[in-house]
Each structure stands twice: as C-alpha cells, then as structure tokens.
CSV table of C-alpha atoms in Angstrom, one decimal:
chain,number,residue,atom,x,y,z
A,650,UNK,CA,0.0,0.0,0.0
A,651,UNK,CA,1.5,3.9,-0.7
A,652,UNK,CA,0.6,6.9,-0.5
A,653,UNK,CA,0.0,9.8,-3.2
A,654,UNK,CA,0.1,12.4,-1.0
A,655,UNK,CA,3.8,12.0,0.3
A,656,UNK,CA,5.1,10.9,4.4
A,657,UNK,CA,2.8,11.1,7.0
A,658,UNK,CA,3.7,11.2,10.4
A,659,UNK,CA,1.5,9.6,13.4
A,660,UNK,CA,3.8,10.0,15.7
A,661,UNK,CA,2.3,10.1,19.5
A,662,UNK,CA,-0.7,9.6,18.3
A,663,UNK,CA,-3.1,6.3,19.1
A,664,UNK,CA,-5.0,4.9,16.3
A,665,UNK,CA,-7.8,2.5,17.2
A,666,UNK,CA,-8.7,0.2,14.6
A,667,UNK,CA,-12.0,-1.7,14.1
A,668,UNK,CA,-11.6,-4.3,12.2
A,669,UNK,CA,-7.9,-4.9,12.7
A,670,UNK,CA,-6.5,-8.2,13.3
A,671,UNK,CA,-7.0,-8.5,9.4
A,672,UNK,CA,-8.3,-7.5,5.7
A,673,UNK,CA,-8.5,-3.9,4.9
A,674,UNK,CA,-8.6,-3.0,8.6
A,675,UNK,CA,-5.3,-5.0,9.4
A,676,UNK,CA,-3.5,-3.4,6.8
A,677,UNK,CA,-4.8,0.0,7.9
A,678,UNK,CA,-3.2,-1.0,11.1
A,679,UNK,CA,0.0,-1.8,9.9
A,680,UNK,CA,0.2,1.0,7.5
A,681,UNK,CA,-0.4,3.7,10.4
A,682,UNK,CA,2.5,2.0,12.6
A,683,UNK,CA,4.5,2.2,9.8
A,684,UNK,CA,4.0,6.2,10.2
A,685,UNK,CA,5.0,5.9,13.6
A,686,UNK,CA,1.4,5.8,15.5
A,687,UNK,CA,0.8,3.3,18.6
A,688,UNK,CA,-2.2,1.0,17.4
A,689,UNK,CA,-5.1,-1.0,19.5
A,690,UNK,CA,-6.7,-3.1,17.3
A,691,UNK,CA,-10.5,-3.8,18.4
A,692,UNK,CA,-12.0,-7.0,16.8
A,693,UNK,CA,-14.5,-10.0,17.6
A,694,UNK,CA,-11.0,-12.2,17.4
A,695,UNK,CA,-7.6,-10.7,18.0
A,696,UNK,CA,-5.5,-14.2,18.6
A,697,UNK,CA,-2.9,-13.0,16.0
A,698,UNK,CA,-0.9,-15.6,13.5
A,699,UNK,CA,1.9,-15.8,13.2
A,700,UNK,CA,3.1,-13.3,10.5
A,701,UNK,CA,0.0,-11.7,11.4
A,702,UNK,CA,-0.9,-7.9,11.8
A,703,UNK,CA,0.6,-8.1,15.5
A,704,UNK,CA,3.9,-9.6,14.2
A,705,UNK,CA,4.0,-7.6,11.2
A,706,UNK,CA,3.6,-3.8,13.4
A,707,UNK,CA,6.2,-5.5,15.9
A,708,UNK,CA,8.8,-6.2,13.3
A,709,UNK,CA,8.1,-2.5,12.2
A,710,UNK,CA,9.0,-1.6,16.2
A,711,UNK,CA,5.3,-0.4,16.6
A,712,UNK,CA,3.6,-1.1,19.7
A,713,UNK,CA,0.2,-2.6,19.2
A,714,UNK,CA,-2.4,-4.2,21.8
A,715,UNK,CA,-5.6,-6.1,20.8
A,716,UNK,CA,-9.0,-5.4,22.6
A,717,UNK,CA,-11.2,-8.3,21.9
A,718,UNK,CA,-15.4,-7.4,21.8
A,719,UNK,CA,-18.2,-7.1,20.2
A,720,UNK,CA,-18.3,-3.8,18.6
A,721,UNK,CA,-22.2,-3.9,17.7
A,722,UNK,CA,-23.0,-4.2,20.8
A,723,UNK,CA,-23.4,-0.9,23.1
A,724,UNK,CA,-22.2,-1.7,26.5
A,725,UNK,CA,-19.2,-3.9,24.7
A,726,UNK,CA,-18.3,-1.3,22.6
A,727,UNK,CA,-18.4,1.3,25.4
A,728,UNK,CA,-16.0,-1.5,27.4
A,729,UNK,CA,-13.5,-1.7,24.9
A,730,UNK,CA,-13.2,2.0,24.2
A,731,UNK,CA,-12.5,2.5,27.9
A,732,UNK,CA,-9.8,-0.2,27.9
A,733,UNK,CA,-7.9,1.6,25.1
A,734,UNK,CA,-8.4,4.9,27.1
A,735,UNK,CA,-7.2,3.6,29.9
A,736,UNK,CA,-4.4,1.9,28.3
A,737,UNK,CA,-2.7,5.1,26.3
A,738,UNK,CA,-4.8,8.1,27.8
A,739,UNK,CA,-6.6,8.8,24.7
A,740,UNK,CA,-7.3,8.0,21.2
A,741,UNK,CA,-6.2,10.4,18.7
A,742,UNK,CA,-7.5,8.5,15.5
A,743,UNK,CA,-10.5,6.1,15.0
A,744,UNK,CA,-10.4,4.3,12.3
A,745,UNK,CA,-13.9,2.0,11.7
A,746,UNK,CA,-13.5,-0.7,8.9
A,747,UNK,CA,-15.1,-4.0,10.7
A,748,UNK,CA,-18.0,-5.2,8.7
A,749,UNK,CA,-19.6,-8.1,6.9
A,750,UNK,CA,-20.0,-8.9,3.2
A,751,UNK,CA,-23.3,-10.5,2.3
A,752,UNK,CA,-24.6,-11.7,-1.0
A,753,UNK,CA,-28.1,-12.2,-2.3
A,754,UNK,CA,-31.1,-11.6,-4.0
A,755,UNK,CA,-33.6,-9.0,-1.8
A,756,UNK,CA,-36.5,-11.2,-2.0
A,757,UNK,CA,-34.1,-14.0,-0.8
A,758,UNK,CA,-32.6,-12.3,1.7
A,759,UNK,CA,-33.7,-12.8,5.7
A,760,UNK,CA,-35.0,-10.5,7.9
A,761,UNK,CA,-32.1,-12.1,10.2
A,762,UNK,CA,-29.2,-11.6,7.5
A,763,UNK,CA,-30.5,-7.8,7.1
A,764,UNK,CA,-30.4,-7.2,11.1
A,765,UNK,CA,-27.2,-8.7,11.4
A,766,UNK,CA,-25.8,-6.3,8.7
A,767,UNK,CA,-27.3,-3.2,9.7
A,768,UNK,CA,-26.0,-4.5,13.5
A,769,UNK,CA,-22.4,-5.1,12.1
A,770,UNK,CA,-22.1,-2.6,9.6
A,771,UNK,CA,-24.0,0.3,11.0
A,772,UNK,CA,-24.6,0.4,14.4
A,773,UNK,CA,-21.1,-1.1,15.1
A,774,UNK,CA,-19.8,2.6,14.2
A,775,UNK,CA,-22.4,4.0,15.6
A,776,UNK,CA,-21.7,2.5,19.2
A,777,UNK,CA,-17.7,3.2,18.5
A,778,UNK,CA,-18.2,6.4,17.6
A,779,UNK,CA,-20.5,7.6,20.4
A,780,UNK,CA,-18.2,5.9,23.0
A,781,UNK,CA,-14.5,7.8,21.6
A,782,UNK,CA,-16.1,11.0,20.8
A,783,UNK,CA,-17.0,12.0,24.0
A,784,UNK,CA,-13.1,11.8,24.5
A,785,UNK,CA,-11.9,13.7,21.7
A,786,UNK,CA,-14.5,16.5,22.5
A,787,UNK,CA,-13.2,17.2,25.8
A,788,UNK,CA,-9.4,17.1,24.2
A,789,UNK,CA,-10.5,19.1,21.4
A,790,UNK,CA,-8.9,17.0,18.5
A,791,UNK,CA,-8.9,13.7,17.1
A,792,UNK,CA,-10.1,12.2,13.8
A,793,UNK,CA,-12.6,9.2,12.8
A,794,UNK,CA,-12.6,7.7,9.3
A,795,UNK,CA,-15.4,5.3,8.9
A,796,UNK,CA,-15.0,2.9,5.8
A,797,UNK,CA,-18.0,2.6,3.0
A,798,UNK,CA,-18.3,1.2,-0.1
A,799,UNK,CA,-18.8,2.7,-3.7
A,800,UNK,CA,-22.1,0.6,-3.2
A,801,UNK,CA,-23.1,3.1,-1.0
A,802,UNK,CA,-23.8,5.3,-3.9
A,803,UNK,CA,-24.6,2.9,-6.7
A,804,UNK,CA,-26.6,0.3,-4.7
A,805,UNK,CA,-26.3,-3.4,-5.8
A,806,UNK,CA,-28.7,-6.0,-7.1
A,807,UNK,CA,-26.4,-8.9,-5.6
A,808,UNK,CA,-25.6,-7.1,-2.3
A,809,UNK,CA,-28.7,-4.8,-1.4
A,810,UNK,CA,-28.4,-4.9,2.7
A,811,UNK,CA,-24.6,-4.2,2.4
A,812,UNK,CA,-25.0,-1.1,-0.3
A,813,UNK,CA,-27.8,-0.3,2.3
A,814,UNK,CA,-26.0,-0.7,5.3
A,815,UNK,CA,-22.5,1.2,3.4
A,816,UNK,CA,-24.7,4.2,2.2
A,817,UNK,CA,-25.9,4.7,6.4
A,818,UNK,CA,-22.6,5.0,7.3
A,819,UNK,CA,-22.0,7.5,4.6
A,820,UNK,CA,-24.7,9.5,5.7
A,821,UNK,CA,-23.8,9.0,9.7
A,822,UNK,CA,-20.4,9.9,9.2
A,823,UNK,CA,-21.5,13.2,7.2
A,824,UNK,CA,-24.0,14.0,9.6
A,825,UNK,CA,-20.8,13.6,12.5
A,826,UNK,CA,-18.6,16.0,10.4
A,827,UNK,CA,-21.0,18.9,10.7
A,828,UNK,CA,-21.7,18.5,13.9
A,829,UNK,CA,-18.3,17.6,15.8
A,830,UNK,CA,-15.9,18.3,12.6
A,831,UNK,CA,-15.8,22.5,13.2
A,832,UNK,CA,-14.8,21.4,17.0
C-alpha cells in the first residue's frame, strides 16, 4: 500500500482500529504503525498468527495491543473504548473498517441476515463512535474515518443490505462531520 500524497507522520498519536486483526482493517493498522502511530486493534478475534498484523507492526518496532469485543454491541463497545483509554490516555485517531459482506437476491434475503448487517455494519460505528467521541470532545482533536463502499452510492442488485448498510454510514459519518468536525 502507498501513499499519493507524500510521508505522514502519526507520531504520538493512538489509532484504534475496528476491524484490525485483518483484511482492509489490518493493513490499515500496519500502514499507520508504519508512520509511527501506537495501534489498539479492536476485533471480535484478536489471537494474532503468526506473521500476522501483530507480528507484522512489531517487526516495524510499533507497539500494538488487541481489545477483543463485540463492537455492535453498546455496552461492549463502550468497554472496549474505555480499555484503550485507559491503556494510552486517549485516542487520537479512530479508524472504523469492521463489517460483513453479504450476497443475495432481496426477496431472498432474511429478515435475520439484514439485522445482522445493519447491526455489524451500521450500528457497530455507531456505538464506536459515540463511545471515543465524547473523548476527543473534551481534548478538542482527534479524527474518525469510517470505511463505505462505492455501493453506497450505486446500490447493488447482488448485495442490497450491504449497499444499504455502506450508504448509512455514509450518511452518519456526514452527519458527525458537521456536527463535531468545526470542533
């Protein structure tokens, strides 16, 4: 992964990472350490391969610690928050890129399947987001980047809960940047 807009430097901050321990979200991790940020991965699983994302920040000489929990939940997500707060004093940079991936038709789709997505993919951030902000408010700095999809804006006939569930957190994370972005 590189950058087109030149070095970036993270360092003392603490970048929280949803999503972490792998995909998009681990290499989001290691790609911050790399700029010289301390990293707390949040996941549902953080036991870390080896040659995994942990590994992988360590060889860089970052300093990374897992928080396992279940982001969609409230109280869970309100948990794990606190545990990376108490752990480095803050968190500078939230970066939300757990989800799920579904596929199918809409008529075929569950009502289970769509409440699990819009639980995973939506009000995951949402919880996250309402539990670090409150932080970064009374610092007066800090930055969350909340992952979507280009489904978001083109929907999808083989993915409908997911382009739904990608264009909420579009919206949501407009909606936070006028209210908390001026601040």
């Amino acid at each position: 992964m590189t950058t087109t807009r030149g070095p970036i430097d993270l360092s003392d901050r603490v970048i929280l990472v949803t999503g972490g321990a792998g995909g998009i979200g681990g290499e989001v991790a290691v790609q911050a350490a790399a700029a010289g940020a301390t990293i707390a991965i949040a996941d549902r699983s953080v036991k870390d391969a080896p040659g995994g994302v942990m590994d992988r920040i360590r060889a860089l000489g970052g300093t990374v610690e897992a928080f396992a929990g279940d982001l969609g939940d409230p109280a869970d997500a309100q948990r794990v928050i606190g545990a990376v707060e108490a752990r480095f004093g803050r968190i500078d940079g939230l970066v939300n890129c757990a989800a799920i991936m579904g596929f199918g038709d809409f008529l075929d789709i569950d009502i289970p399947a769509w409440e699990e997505m819009l639980r995973v993919d939506v009000m995951l951030v949402v919880h996250v987001c309402r539990a670090a902000l409150p932080g970064m408010i009374e610092r007066g700095s800090g930055s969350i980047i909340n992952f979507a999809s280009r489904l978001a804006e083109t929907g999808s006939p083989e993915a409908p809960h997911y382009a739904v569930a990608k264009a909420a957190v579009v919206s949501l994370t407009r909606s936070l940047a006028a209210a908390y972005g001026p601040n």
